[in-house]
mmCIF file with all atom_site columns, C-alpha atoms in Angstrom:
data_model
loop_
_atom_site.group_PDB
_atom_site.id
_atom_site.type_symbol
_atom_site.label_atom_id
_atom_site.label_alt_id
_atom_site.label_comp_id
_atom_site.label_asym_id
_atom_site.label_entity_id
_atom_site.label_seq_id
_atom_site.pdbx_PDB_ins_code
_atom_site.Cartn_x
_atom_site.Cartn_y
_atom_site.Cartn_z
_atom_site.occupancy
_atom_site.B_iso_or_equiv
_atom_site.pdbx_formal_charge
_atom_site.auth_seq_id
_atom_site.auth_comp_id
_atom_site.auth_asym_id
_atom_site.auth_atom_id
_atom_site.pdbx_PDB_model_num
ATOM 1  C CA . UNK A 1 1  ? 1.210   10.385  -2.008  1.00 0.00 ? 254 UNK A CA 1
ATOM 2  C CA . UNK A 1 2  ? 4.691   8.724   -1.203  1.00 0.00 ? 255 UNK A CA 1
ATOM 3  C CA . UNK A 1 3  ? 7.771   10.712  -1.689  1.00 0.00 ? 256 UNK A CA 1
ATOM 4  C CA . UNK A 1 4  ? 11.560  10.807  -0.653  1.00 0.00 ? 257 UNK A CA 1
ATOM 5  C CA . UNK A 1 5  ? 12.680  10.985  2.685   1.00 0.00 ? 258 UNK A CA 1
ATOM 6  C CA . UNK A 1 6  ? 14.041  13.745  2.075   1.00 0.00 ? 259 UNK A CA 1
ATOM 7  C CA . UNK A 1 7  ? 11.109  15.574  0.102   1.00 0.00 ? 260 UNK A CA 1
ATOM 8  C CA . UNK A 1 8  ? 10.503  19.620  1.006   1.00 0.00 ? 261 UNK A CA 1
ATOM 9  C CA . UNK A 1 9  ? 7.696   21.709  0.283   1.00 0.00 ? 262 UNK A CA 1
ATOM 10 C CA . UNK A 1 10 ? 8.053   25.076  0.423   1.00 0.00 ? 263 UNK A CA 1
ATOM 11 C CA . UNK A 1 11 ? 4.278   25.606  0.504   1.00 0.00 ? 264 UNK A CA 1
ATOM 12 C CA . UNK A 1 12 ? 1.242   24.435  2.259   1.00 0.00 ? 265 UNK A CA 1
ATOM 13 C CA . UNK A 1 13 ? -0.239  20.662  1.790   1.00 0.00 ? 266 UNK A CA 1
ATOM 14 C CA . UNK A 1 14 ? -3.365  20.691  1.041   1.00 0.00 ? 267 UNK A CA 1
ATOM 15 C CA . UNK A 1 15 ? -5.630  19.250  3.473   1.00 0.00 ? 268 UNK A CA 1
ATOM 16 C CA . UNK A 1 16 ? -6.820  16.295  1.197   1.00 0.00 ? 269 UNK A CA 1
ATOM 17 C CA . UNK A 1 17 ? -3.533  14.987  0.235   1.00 0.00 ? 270 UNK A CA 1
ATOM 18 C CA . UNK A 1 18 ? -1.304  12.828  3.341   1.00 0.00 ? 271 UNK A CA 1
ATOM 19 C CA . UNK A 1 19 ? 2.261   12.237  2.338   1.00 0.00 ? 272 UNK A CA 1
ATOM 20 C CA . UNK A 1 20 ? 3.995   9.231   3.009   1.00 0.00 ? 273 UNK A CA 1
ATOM 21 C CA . UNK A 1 21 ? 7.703   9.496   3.240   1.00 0.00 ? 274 UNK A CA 1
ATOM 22 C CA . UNK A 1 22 ? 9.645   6.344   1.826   1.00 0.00 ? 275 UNK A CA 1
ATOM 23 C CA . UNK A 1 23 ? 12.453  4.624   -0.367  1.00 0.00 ? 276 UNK A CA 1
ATOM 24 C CA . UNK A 1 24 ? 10.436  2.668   -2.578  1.00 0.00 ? 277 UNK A CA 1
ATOM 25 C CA . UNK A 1 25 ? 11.612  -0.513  -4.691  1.00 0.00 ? 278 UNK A CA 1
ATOM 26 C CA . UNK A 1 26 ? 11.671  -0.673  -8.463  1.00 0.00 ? 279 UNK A CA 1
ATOM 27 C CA . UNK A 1 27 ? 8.882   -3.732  -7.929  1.00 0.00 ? 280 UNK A CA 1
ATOM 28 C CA . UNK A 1 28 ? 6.421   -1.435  -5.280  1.00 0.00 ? 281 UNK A CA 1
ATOM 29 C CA . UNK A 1 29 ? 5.676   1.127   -8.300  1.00 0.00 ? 282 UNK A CA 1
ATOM 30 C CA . UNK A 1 30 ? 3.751   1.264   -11.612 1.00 0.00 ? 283 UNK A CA 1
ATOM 31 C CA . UNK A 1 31 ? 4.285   3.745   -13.892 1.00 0.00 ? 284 UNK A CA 1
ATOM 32 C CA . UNK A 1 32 ? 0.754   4.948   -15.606 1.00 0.00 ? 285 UNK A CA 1
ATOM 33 C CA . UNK A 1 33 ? 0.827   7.830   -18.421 1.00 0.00 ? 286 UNK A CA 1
ATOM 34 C CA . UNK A 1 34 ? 3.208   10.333  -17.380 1.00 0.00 ? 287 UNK A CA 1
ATOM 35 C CA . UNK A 1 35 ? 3.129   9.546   -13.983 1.00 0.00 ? 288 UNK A CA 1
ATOM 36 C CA . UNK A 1 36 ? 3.982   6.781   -11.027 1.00 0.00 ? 289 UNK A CA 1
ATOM 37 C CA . UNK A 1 37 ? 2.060   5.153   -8.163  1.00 0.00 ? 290 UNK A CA 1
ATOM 38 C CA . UNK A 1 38 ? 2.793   2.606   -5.680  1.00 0.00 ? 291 UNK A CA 1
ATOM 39 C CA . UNK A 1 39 ? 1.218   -0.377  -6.433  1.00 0.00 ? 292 UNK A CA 1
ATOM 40 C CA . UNK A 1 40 ? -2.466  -1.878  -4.541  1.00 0.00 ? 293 UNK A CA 1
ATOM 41 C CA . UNK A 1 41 ? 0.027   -4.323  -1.983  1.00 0.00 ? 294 UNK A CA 1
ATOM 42 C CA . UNK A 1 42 ? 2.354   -1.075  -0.999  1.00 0.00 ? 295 UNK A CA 1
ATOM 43 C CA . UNK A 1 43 ? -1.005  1.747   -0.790  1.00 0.00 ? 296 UNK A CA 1
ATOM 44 C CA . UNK A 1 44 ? -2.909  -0.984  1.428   1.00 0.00 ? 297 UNK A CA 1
ATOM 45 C CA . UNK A 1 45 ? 0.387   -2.190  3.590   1.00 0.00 ? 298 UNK A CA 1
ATOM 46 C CA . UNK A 1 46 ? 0.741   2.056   4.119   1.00 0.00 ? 299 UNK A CA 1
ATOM 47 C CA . UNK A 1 47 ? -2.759  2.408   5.048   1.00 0.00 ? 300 UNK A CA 1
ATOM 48 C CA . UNK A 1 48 ? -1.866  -0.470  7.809   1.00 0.00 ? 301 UNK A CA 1
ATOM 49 C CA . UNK A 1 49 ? 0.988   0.639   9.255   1.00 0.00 ? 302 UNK A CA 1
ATOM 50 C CA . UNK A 1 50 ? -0.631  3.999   9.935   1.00 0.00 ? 303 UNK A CA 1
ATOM 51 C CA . UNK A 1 51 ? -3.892  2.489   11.193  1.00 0.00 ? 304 UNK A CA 1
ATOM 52 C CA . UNK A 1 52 ? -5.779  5.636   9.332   1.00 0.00 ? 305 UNK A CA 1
ATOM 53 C CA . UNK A 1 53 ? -7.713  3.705   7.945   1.00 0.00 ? 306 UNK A CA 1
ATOM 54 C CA . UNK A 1 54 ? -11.176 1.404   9.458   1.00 0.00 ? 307 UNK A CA 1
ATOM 55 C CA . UNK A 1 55 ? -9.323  -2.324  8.924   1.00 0.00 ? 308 UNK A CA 1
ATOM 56 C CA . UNK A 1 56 ? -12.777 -3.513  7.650   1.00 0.00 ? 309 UNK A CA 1
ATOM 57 C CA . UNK A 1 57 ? -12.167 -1.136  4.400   1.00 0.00 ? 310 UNK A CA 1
ATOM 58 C CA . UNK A 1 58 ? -8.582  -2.081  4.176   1.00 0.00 ? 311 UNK A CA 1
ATOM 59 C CA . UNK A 1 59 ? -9.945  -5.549  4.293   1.00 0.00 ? 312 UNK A CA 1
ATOM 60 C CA . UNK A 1 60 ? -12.630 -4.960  1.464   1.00 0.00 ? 313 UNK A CA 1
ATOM 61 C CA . UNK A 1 61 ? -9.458  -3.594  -0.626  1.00 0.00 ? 314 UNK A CA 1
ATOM 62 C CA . UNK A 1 62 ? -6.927  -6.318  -0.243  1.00 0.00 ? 315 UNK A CA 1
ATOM 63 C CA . UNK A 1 63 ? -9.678  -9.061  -0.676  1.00 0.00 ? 316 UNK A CA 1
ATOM 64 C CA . UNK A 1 64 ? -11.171 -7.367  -3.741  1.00 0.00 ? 317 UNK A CA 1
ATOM 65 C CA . UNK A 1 65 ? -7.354  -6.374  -5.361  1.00 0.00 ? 318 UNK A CA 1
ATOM 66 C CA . UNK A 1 66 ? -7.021  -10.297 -5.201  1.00 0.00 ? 319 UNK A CA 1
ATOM 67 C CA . UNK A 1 67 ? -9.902  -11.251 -6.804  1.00 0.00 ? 320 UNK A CA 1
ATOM 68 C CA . UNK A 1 68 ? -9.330  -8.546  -9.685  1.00 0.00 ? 321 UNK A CA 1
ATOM 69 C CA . UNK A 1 69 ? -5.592  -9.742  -9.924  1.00 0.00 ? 322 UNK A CA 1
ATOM 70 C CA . UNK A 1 70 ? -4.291  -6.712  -9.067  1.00 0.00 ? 323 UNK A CA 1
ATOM 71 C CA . UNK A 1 71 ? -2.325  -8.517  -6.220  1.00 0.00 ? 324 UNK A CA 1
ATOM 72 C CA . UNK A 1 72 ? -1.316  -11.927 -6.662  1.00 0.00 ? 325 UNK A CA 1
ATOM 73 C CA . UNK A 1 73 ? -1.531  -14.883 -3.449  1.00 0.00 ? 326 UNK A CA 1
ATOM 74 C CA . UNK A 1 74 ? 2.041   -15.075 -4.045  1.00 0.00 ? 327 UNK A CA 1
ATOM 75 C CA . UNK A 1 75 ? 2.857   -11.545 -3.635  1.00 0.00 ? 328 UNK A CA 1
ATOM 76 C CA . UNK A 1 76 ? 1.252   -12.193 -0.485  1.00 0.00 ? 329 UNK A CA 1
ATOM 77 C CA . UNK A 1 77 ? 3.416   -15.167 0.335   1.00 0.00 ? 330 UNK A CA 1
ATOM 78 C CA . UNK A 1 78 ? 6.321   -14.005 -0.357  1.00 0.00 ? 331 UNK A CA 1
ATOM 79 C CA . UNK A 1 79 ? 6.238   -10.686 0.948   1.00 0.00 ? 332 UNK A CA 1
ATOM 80 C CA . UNK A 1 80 ? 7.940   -9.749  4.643   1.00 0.00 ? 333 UNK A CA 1
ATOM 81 C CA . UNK A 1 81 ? 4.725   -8.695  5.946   1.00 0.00 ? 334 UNK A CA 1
ATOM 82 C CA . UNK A 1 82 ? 2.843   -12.048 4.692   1.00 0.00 ? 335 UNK A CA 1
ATOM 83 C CA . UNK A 1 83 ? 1.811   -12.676 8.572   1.00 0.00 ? 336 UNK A CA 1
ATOM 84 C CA . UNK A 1 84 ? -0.279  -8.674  8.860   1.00 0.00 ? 337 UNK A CA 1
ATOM 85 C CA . UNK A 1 85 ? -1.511  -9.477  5.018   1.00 0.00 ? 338 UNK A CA 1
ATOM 86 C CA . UNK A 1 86 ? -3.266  -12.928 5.786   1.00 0.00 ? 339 UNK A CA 1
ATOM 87 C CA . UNK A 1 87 ? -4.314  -11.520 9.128   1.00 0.00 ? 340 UNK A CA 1
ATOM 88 C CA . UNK A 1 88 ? -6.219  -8.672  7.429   1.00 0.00 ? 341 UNK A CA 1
ATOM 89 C CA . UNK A 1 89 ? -7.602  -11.168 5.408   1.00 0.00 ? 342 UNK A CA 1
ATOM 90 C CA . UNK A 1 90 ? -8.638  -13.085 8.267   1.00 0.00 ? 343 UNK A CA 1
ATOM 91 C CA . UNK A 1 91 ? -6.370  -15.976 6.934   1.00 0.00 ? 344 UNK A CA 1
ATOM 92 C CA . UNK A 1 92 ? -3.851  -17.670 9.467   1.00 0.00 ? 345 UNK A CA 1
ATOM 93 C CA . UNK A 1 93 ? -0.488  -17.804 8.736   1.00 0.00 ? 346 UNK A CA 1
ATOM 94 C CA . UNK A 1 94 ? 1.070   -21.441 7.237   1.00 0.00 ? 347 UNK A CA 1
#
C-alpha cells in the first residue's frame, strides 16, 4: 500500500500489508469503486526498487501487463526509468 510521506499509524501493521511511502502523480493512480491504487507500471517499478521481489516474477508481471494492455510500450518509453523497464524485460535500451 503507498501512502504520504508523512502517513502515521497509531497502531500495529499487520504483517501482510508493506507500506510504501511516496508523492504520487495524478497519472501513477487509478481510481476503482470507492477506492485508489497505483497503477501496474508504478506497483512493478516499487517492487524493483526494493528488490523484494524474485526479478523473474516481476518479469512475468511487466511482460504479461503489456500483453493485456494494462501498460502501454510507450509508457515504457517515455518513462524516466525506461533503461531498468526494458532491462527487466530483457530488452536493450535504443
Amino acid at each position: 500500500m503507498t501512502v504520504p510521506p508523512g502517513f502515521r499509524r497509531n497502531t500495529d501493521i499487520p504483517k501482510v500489508l508493506v507500506l510504501h511511502k511516496a508523492i504520487l502523480q495524478h497519472q501513477e493512480i487509478e481510481e476503482r469503486d470507492g477506492y485508489c491504487i497505483v497503477t501496474p507500471l508504478r506497483a512493478i517499478l516499487d517492487l524493483l526498487k526494493e528488490e523484494t521481489e524474485d526479478r523473474t516474477q516481476l518479469r512475468k508481471a511487466l511482460r504479461e501487463s503489456v500483453d493485456r494492455g494494462l501498460i502501454t510500450r510507450r509508457q515504457i518509453e517515455l518513462h524516466p526509468d525506461k533503461k531498468s523497464l526494458l532491462a527487466l524485460m530483457g530488452v536493450g535500451s535504443k
